[in-house]
Amino acid sequence: MTRTRTWSADPQPAVSDRLRQRLEAQLAARGIAPGAGRSLPADLAPAPLPALEAAQLRIPADYRDAVADHPAVAAWVRAITGSATAPYAGDRHAHYGRPGRLEIRNGPSLLLWGPTGTGKTRQAFGAIRSLTAAGCAVRWHAVKAADLYGQMRSQNTDTEAVLQHAMRIPLLVLDDLGAAKTTAWNEDITFRLLAWRGENHLPTLVTTNLPPTPQPGAGMRQELRTAVGDRILSRLSGMCTAVELSGPDRRYSHR
Ligand SMILES: Nc1ncnc2c1ncn2[C@@H]1O[C@H](COP(=O)(O)OP(=O)(O)OP(=O)(O)O)[C@@H](O)[C@H]1O
Ligand SMILES: [Mg+2]
């Protein structure tokens, strides 16, 4: 892994306060954002942002108000937005302004690791929301590794098509890597997926409970290497910045 960072105050949010207010106002105006039932007077209502609405509906209910407020995740969002291109520059587009819509092509990848309930998946969906709010045309797919294997195994499924979709989508969130039982077949799928994305510099956010490097005092605690094997860990090391999320399990403090 290139480096491991720990939590600290972030002076620069992933999206500006103005942008966030606009985002929240648009969602609230449509009754999409949880707990935001306000509607704005017609003359104050911001222009519609269909991509954001569409993204919001695909995000699990628990994470629809997620914000990428971890400094490393916010920095990753900025890096991706910074490298997005506007291939249709010159076109006028009501929602995205004069330069045309920004599109994500290439960018760095991120590995969020840490104990259960520390907010890894929430940060991942926060990143998707931030990127969409920043005006990027984000074709994204978020899937738990175990679900991906399950989808590919289900009957009457074009296994290769499911894998190719995950391989080529501009932005992939691969959640809970290493949580499924390790089999040679799972390993082969994960290897093909990450090797392709790494070689093509396609931004990928991976989450896992398992440490990517040996941890002092971890004893017999399982490492990512044991779960996914050397070749996959090597790809992850080459493409991802590893970021540890620590702290209590937030699911307990929710109730
Ligand atoms: N910053 C936060 N503010 C409010 N709620 C949060 C925050 N971070 C996480 N949560 C909530 O805590 C719960 C656990 O978060 P999340 O699912 O992201 O954890 P996780 O690290 O992905 O856990 P696991 O390793 O088990 O998948 C969720 O209900 C989530 O919405
Ligand atoms: Mg999770």
mmCIF file of C-alpha atoms and ligand atoms in Angstrom:
data_model
loop_
_atom_site.group_PDB
_atom_site.id
_atom_site.type_symbol
_atom_site.label_atom_id
_atom_site.label_comp_id
_atom_site.label_asym_id
_atom_site.label_seq_id
_atom_site.Cartn_x
_atom_site.Cartn_y
_atom_site.Cartn_z
ATOM 1 C CA MET A 1 0.000 0.000 0.000
ATOM 2 C CA THR A 2 1.277 3.450 -0.645
ATOM 3 C CA ARG A 3 0.456 4.726 2.834
ATOM 4 C CA THR A 4 -1.894 4.492 5.734
ATOM 5 C CA ARG A 5 -3.491 7.605 7.112
ATOM 6 C CA THR A 6 -5.341 8.180 10.325
ATOM 7 C CA TRP A 7 -8.261 10.489 11.007
ATOM 8 C CA SER A 8 -7.585 14.187 11.501
ATOM 9 C CA ALA A 9 -9.507 17.390 10.936
ATOM 10 C CA ASP A 10 -9.929 18.205 7.237
ATOM 11 C CA PRO A 11 -9.676 21.886 6.415
ATOM 12 C CA GLN A 12 -11.042 21.337 2.899
ATOM 13 C CA PRO A 13 -14.371 19.526 2.532
ATOM 14 C CA ALA A 14 -14.962 17.293 -0.529
ATOM 15 C CA VAL A 15 -17.697 19.625 -1.686
ATOM 16 C CA SER A 16 -18.052 23.275 -0.855
ATOM 17 C CA ASP A 17 -20.656 24.367 1.674
ATOM 18 C CA ARG A 18 -22.523 26.110 -1.132
ATOM 19 C CA LEU A 19 -22.600 22.954 -3.213
ATOM 20 C CA ARG A 20 -23.697 20.886 -0.245
ATOM 21 C CA GLN A 21 -26.505 23.329 0.522
ATOM 22 C CA ARG A 22 -27.607 23.145 -3.101
ATOM 23 C CA LEU A 23 -27.517 19.362 -3.005
ATOM 24 C CA GLU A 24 -29.505 19.154 0.220
ATOM 25 C CA ALA A 25 -31.996 21.734 -1.039
ATOM 26 C CA GLN A 26 -32.589 19.806 -4.250
ATOM 27 C CA LEU A 27 -33.097 16.536 -2.446
ATOM 28 C CA ALA A 28 -35.294 18.144 0.178
ATOM 29 C CA ALA A 29 -37.383 19.799 -2.529
ATOM 30 C CA ARG A 30 -38.127 16.331 -3.901
ATOM 31 C CA GLY A 31 -38.612 14.694 -0.531
ATOM 32 C CA ILE A 32 -35.745 12.313 -1.207
ATOM 33 C CA ALA A 33 -33.345 13.190 1.569
ATOM 34 C CA PRO A 34 -34.226 11.449 4.826
ATOM 35 C CA GLY A 35 -35.577 13.932 7.342
ATOM 36 C CA ALA A 36 -35.646 16.772 4.843
ATOM 37 C CA GLY A 37 -39.237 17.484 4.061
ATOM 38 C CA ARG A 38 -38.937 21.174 3.244
ATOM 39 C CA SER A 39 -39.818 22.558 -0.121
ATOM 40 C CA LEU A 40 -38.486 25.801 -1.484
ATOM 41 C CA PRO A 41 -40.455 28.615 -3.089
ATOM 42 C CA ALA A 42 -40.476 28.057 -6.862
ATOM 43 C CA ASP A 43 -38.290 31.086 -7.599
ATOM 44 C CA LEU A 44 -35.625 29.890 -5.125
ATOM 45 C CA ALA A 45 -35.684 26.228 -6.128
ATOM 46 C CA PRO A 46 -32.400 25.229 -7.760
ATOM 47 C CA ALA A 47 -32.293 23.711 -11.234
ATOM 48 C CA PRO A 48 -32.980 19.978 -11.289
ATOM 49 C CA LEU A 49 -29.990 17.659 -11.157
ATOM 50 C CA PRO A 50 -31.326 14.358 -12.500
ATOM 51 C CA ALA A 51 -28.062 12.457 -12.021
ATOM 52 C CA LEU A 52 -28.164 13.186 -8.325
ATOM 53 C CA GLU A 53 -31.760 12.073 -7.981
ATOM 54 C CA ALA A 54 -31.013 8.881 -9.875
ATOM 55 C CA ALA A 55 -27.938 8.186 -7.739
ATOM 56 C CA GLN A 56 -29.879 8.819 -4.556
ATOM 57 C CA LEU A 57 -32.502 6.225 -5.454
ATOM 58 C CA ARG A 58 -29.841 3.555 -5.982
ATOM 59 C CA ILE A 59 -28.174 4.187 -2.632
ATOM 60 C CA PRO A 60 -29.336 1.992 0.282
ATOM 61 C CA ALA A 61 -31.651 3.934 2.623
ATOM 62 C CA ASP A 62 -29.137 3.815 5.470
ATOM 63 C CA TYR A 63 -26.572 5.767 3.457
ATOM 64 C CA ARG A 64 -28.719 8.309 1.560
ATOM 65 C CA ASP A 65 -27.527 11.154 3.758
ATOM 66 C CA ALA A 66 -23.907 9.956 3.833
ATOM 67 C CA VAL A 67 -21.185 12.575 3.567
ATOM 68 C CA ALA A 68 -17.585 11.780 2.635
ATOM 69 C CA ASP A 69 -16.206 13.603 5.656
ATOM 70 C CA HIS A 70 -13.195 11.408 6.334
ATOM 71 C CA PRO A 71 -10.196 13.519 5.259
ATOM 72 C CA ALA A 72 -8.688 10.793 3.087
ATOM 73 C CA VAL A 73 -12.000 10.039 1.383
ATOM 74 C CA ALA A 74 -12.645 13.743 0.840
ATOM 75 C CA ALA A 75 -9.151 14.049 -0.670
ATOM 76 C CA TRP A 76 -9.859 11.076 -2.937
ATOM 77 C CA VAL A 77 -13.079 12.702 -4.144
ATOM 78 C CA ARG A 78 -11.136 15.902 -4.887
ATOM 79 C CA ALA A 79 -8.477 13.950 -6.792
ATOM 80 C CA ILE A 80 -11.120 12.221 -8.921
ATOM 81 C CA THR A 81 -13.040 15.428 -9.584
ATOM 82 C CA GLY A 82 -9.774 17.161 -10.427
ATOM 83 C CA SER A 83 -8.917 14.582 -13.063
ATOM 84 C CA ALA A 84 -12.409 14.441 -14.583
ATOM 85 C CA THR A 85 -12.589 15.698 -18.138
ATOM 86 C CA ALA A 86 -15.313 17.545 -20.013
ATOM 87 C CA PRO A 87 -15.344 15.804 -23.403
ATOM 88 C CA TYR A 88 -18.262 17.891 -24.588
ATOM 89 C CA ALA A 89 -16.725 21.220 -23.658
ATOM 90 C CA GLY A 90 -18.441 23.932 -25.607
ATOM 91 C CA ASP A 91 -21.823 22.246 -25.400
ATOM 92 C CA ARG A 92 -24.288 24.158 -23.349
ATOM 93 C CA HIS A 93 -25.979 22.031 -20.757
ATOM 94 C CA ALA A 94 -28.528 23.479 -18.375
ATOM 95 C CA HIS A 95 -27.440 21.423 -15.398
ATOM 96 C CA TYR A 96 -23.706 21.370 -15.744
ATOM 97 C CA GLY A 97 -22.813 24.814 -16.992
ATOM 98 C CA ARG A 98 -20.874 25.877 -20.030
ATOM 99 C CA PRO A 99 -17.922 23.477 -20.003
ATOM 100 C CA GLY A 100 -20.258 20.523 -20.473
ATOM 101 C CA ARG A 101 -20.587 17.615 -18.165
ATOM 102 C CA LEU A 102 -17.473 16.367 -16.406
ATOM 103 C CA GLU A 103 -16.772 12.685 -16.903
ATOM 104 C CA ILE A 104 -14.708 10.392 -14.782
ATOM 105 C CA ARG A 105 -12.198 8.435 -16.808
ATOM 106 C CA ASN A 106 -9.190 7.525 -14.670
ATOM 107 C CA GLY A 107 -8.034 8.141 -11.154
ATOM 108 C CA PRO A 108 -6.556 6.705 -8.007
ATOM 109 C CA SER A 109 -8.165 3.994 -5.905
ATOM 110 C CA LEU A 110 -8.781 3.715 -2.198
ATOM 111 C CA LEU A 111 -8.849 0.849 0.298
ATOM 112 C CA LEU A 112 -10.819 1.564 3.466
ATOM 113 C CA TRP A 113 -10.135 -0.992 6.162
ATOM 114 C CA GLY A 114 -11.072 -1.358 9.786
ATOM 115 C CA PRO A 115 -13.336 -3.093 12.244
ATOM 116 C CA THR A 116 -17.028 -3.554 11.665
ATOM 117 C CA GLY A 117 -19.290 -0.538 12.038
ATOM 118 C CA THR A 118 -16.615 2.136 11.693
ATOM 119 C CA GLY A 119 -18.290 3.792 8.700
ATOM 120 C CA LYS A 120 -16.434 2.381 5.694
ATOM 121 C CA THR A 121 -19.513 1.717 3.572
ATOM 122 C CA ARG A 122 -21.006 5.026 4.617
ATOM 123 C CA GLN A 123 -17.876 6.875 3.468
ATOM 124 C CA ALA A 124 -18.035 5.007 0.153
ATOM 125 C CA PHE A 125 -21.605 6.125 -0.555
ATOM 126 C CA GLY A 126 -20.729 9.604 0.703
ATOM 127 C CA ALA A 127 -18.029 9.690 -1.977
ATOM 128 C CA ILE A 128 -20.529 8.717 -4.690
ATOM 129 C CA ARG A 129 -22.910 11.454 -3.519
ATOM 130 C CA SER A 130 -20.114 14.041 -3.450
ATOM 131 C CA LEU A 131 -18.930 13.141 -6.936
ATOM 132 C CA THR A 132 -22.445 13.339 -8.317
ATOM 133 C CA ALA A 133 -23.081 16.637 -6.550
ATOM 134 C CA ALA A 134 -19.840 18.009 -7.969
ATOM 135 C CA GLY A 135 -21.357 17.653 -11.425
ATOM 136 C CA CYS A 136 -19.425 14.583 -12.501
ATOM 137 C CA ALA A 137 -21.171 12.154 -14.779
ATOM 138 C CA VAL A 138 -20.561 9.123 -12.658
ATOM 139 C CA ARG A 139 -21.451 5.734 -13.977
ATOM 140 C CA TRP A 140 -21.005 3.805 -10.772
ATOM 141 C CA HIS A 141 -21.686 0.412 -9.326
ATOM 142 C CA ALA A 142 -21.534 -0.520 -5.661
ATOM 143 C CA VAL A 143 -21.593 -4.173 -4.706
ATOM 144 C CA LYS A 144 -20.539 -6.349 -1.818
ATOM 145 C CA ALA A 145 -17.958 -8.867 -2.964
ATOM 146 C CA ALA A 146 -20.127 -11.743 -1.710
ATOM 147 C CA ASP A 147 -23.137 -10.419 -3.659
ATOM 148 C CA LEU A 148 -21.078 -10.130 -6.816
ATOM 149 C CA TYR A 149 -20.030 -13.770 -6.518
ATOM 150 C CA GLY A 150 -23.653 -14.701 -5.759
ATOM 151 C CA GLN A 151 -25.009 -12.815 -8.776
ATOM 152 C CA MET A 152 -22.490 -14.495 -11.002
ATOM 153 C CA ARG A 153 -23.403 -17.910 -9.679
ATOM 154 C CA SER A 154 -27.166 -17.494 -10.001
ATOM 155 C CA GLN A 155 -28.918 -19.483 -12.693
ATOM 156 C CA ASN A 156 -29.653 -17.982 -16.095
ATOM 157 C CA THR A 157 -27.075 -15.269 -15.549
ATOM 158 C CA ASP A 158 -24.522 -14.285 -18.107
ATOM 159 C CA THR A 159 -21.618 -14.647 -15.695
ATOM 160 C CA GLU A 160 -19.117 -12.948 -17.949
ATOM 161 C CA ALA A 161 -21.429 -9.990 -18.579
ATOM 162 C CA VAL A 162 -21.824 -9.375 -14.829
ATOM 163 C CA LEU A 163 -18.060 -9.450 -14.370
ATOM 164 C CA GLN A 164 -17.357 -7.281 -17.414
ATOM 165 C CA HIS A 165 -19.815 -4.673 -16.129
ATOM 166 C CA ALA A 166 -18.004 -4.476 -12.787
ATOM 167 C CA MET A 167 -14.619 -4.468 -14.529
ATOM 168 C CA ARG A 168 -15.404 -1.601 -16.882
ATOM 169 C CA ILE A 169 -17.723 0.671 -14.912
ATOM 170 C CA PRO A 170 -15.955 4.044 -14.428
ATOM 171 C CA LEU A 171 -16.398 4.002 -10.634
ATOM 172 C CA LEU A 172 -16.682 0.800 -8.595
ATOM 173 C CA VAL A 173 -17.283 0.347 -4.888
ATOM 174 C CA LEU A 174 -16.309 -3.200 -3.929
ATOM 175 C CA ASP A 175 -17.622 -3.569 -0.399
ATOM 176 C CA ASP A 176 -16.571 -6.124 2.211
ATOM 177 C CA LEU A 177 -13.726 -7.734 0.322
ATOM 178 C CA GLY A 178 -12.475 -10.806 2.164
ATOM 179 C CA ALA A 179 -15.745 -11.388 4.023
ATOM 180 C CA ALA A 180 -16.902 -14.224 1.761
ATOM 181 C CA LYS A 181 -15.545 -17.718 2.079
ATOM 182 C CA THR A 182 -12.333 -17.982 0.096
ATOM 183 C CA THR A 183 -12.547 -20.296 -2.884
ATOM 184 C CA ALA A 184 -10.394 -20.596 -5.979
ATOM 185 C CA TRP A 185 -13.344 -19.380 -8.063
ATOM 186 C CA ASN A 186 -13.913 -16.244 -5.897
ATOM 187 C CA GLU A 187 -10.210 -15.535 -6.019
ATOM 188 C CA ASP A 188 -10.127 -15.823 -9.794
ATOM 189 C CA ILE A 189 -13.081 -13.420 -10.161
ATOM 190 C CA THR A 190 -11.588 -10.886 -7.743
ATOM 191 C CA PHE A 191 -8.235 -11.119 -9.451
ATOM 192 C CA ARG A 192 -9.660 -10.490 -12.922
ATOM 193 C CA LEU A 193 -11.750 -7.616 -11.613
ATOM 194 C CA LEU A 194 -8.982 -5.814 -9.744
ATOM 195 C CA ALA A 195 -6.224 -6.576 -12.236
ATOM 196 C CA TRP A 196 -8.258 -4.993 -15.043
ATOM 197 C CA ARG A 197 -9.251 -1.977 -13.002
ATOM 198 C CA GLY A 198 -5.721 -1.458 -11.699
ATOM 199 C CA GLU A 199 -4.138 -1.758 -15.138
ATOM 200 C CA ASN A 200 -6.635 0.712 -16.575
ATOM 201 C CA HIS A 201 -6.469 3.148 -13.658
ATOM 202 C CA LEU A 202 -10.206 2.939 -13.087
ATOM 203 C CA PRO A 203 -11.142 4.488 -9.732
ATOM 204 C CA THR A 204 -12.125 1.763 -7.289
ATOM 205 C CA LEU A 205 -13.056 2.069 -3.638
ATOM 206 C CA VAL A 206 -12.575 -1.191 -1.769
ATOM 207 C CA THR A 207 -13.661 -1.788 1.818
ATOM 208 C CA THR A 208 -12.578 -4.629 4.071
ATOM 209 C CA ASN A 209 -12.446 -5.582 7.729
ATOM 210 C CA LEU A 210 -9.032 -7.144 7.268
ATOM 211 C CA PRO A 211 -5.723 -5.293 7.701
ATOM 212 C CA PRO A 212 -3.755 -5.058 4.457
ATOM 213 C CA THR A 213 -0.441 -5.213 6.308
ATOM 214 C CA PRO A 214 0.651 -7.149 9.422
ATOM 215 C CA GLN A 215 -0.467 -5.261 12.531
ATOM 216 C CA PRO A 216 1.683 -5.206 15.664
ATOM 217 C CA GLY A 217 0.041 -7.195 18.451
ATOM 218 C CA ALA A 218 -2.635 -8.613 16.151
ATOM 219 C CA GLY A 219 -1.754 -12.167 17.144
ATOM 220 C CA MET A 220 -3.699 -14.648 15.053
ATOM 221 C CA ARG A 221 -6.055 -12.002 13.637
ATOM 222 C CA GLN A 222 -6.639 -12.693 9.980
ATOM 223 C CA GLU A 223 -5.010 -10.450 7.416
ATOM 224 C CA LEU A 224 -6.234 -9.487 3.963
ATOM 225 C CA ARG A 225 -3.393 -11.476 2.416
ATOM 226 C CA THR A 226 -4.714 -14.709 3.933
ATOM 227 C CA ALA A 227 -8.232 -14.051 2.631
ATOM 228 C CA VAL A 228 -7.475 -12.904 -0.903
ATOM 229 C CA GLY A 229 -4.015 -14.259 -1.652
ATOM 230 C CA ASP A 230 -0.729 -12.691 -2.694
ATOM 231 C CA ARG A 231 -1.619 -11.755 -6.262
ATOM 232 C CA ILE A 232 -4.757 -9.794 -5.352
ATOM 233 C CA LEU A 233 -3.033 -8.087 -2.429
ATOM 234 C CA SER A 234 -0.240 -7.082 -4.776
ATOM 235 C CA ARG A 235 -2.747 -5.475 -7.199
ATOM 236 C CA LEU A 236 -4.433 -3.656 -4.334
ATOM 237 C CA SER A 237 -1.060 -2.402 -3.111
ATOM 238 C CA GLY A 238 -0.255 -1.045 -6.530
ATOM 239 C CA MET A 239 -3.515 0.773 -7.111
ATOM 240 C CA CYS A 240 -4.835 1.824 -3.681
ATOM 241 C CA THR A 241 -4.009 4.161 -0.870
ATOM 242 C CA ALA A 242 -4.895 2.232 2.286
ATOM 243 C CA VAL A 243 -6.786 4.153 4.941
ATOM 244 C CA GLU A 244 -7.651 2.780 8.350
ATOM 245 C CA LEU A 245 -11.000 3.632 9.911
ATOM 246 C CA SER A 246 -11.031 2.953 13.611
ATOM 247 C CA GLY A 247 -13.348 3.573 16.532
ATOM 248 C CA PRO A 248 -16.387 1.937 18.081
ATOM 249 C CA ASP A 249 -19.041 0.054 16.140
ATOM 250 C CA ARG A 250 -21.489 2.839 15.280
ATOM 251 C CA ARG A 251 -24.334 0.373 14.885
ATOM 252 C CA TYR A 252 -24.463 -0.024 18.674
ATOM 253 C CA SER A 253 -24.541 3.710 19.319
ATOM 254 C CA HIS A 254 -27.369 4.134 16.776
ATOM 255 C CA ARG A 255 -30.066 2.427 18.829
HETATM 256 N N1 LIG B 1 -20.285 9.533 10.386
HETATM 257 C C1 LIG B 1 -21.426 8.865 10.642
HETATM 258 N N2 LIG B 1 -22.524 9.524 11.069
HETATM 259 C C2 LIG B 1 -23.667 8.871 11.327
HETATM 260 N N3 LIG B 1 -23.828 7.541 11.173
HETATM 261 C C3 LIG B 1 -22.774 6.840 10.757
HETATM 262 C C4 LIG B 1 -21.520 7.453 10.466
HETATM 263 N N4 LIG B 1 -20.654 6.504 10.044
HETATM 264 C C5 LIG B 1 -21.357 5.356 10.079
HETATM 265 N N5 LIG B 1 -22.605 5.560 10.490
HETATM 266 C C6 LIG B 1 -23.650 4.540 10.625
HETATM 267 O O1 LIG B 1 -23.104 3.466 11.375
HETATM 268 C C7 LIG B 1 -23.502 2.238 10.811
HETATM 269 C C8 LIG B 1 -22.258 1.458 10.393
HETATM 270 O O2 LIG B 1 -21.623 2.138 9.311
HETATM 271 P P1 LIG B 1 -21.094 1.345 8.045
HETATM 272 O O3 LIG B 1 -22.126 0.401 7.558
HETATM 273 O O4 LIG B 1 -20.585 2.342 7.095
HETATM 274 O O5 LIG B 1 -19.906 0.545 8.736
HETATM 275 P P2 LIG B 1 -18.826 -0.402 8.080
HETATM 276 O O6 LIG B 1 -17.491 0.060 8.533
HETATM 277 O O7 LIG B 1 -19.052 -0.479 6.615
HETATM 278 O O8 LIG B 1 -19.164 -1.787 8.775
HETATM 279 P P3 LIG B 1 -18.873 -3.283 8.243
HETATM 280 O O9 LIG B 1 -17.394 -3.487 8.317
HETATM 281 O O10 LIG B 1 -19.615 -4.151 9.211
HETATM 282 O O11 LIG B 1 -19.408 -3.382 6.854
HETATM 283 C C9 LIG B 1 -24.454 2.550 9.656
HETATM 284 O O12 LIG B 1 -25.765 2.516 10.136
HETATM 285 C C10 LIG B 1 -24.045 3.949 9.270
HETATM 286 O O13 LIG B 1 -25.093 4.656 8.660
HETATM 287 MG MG MG B 2 -19.664 -2.023 5.381
#
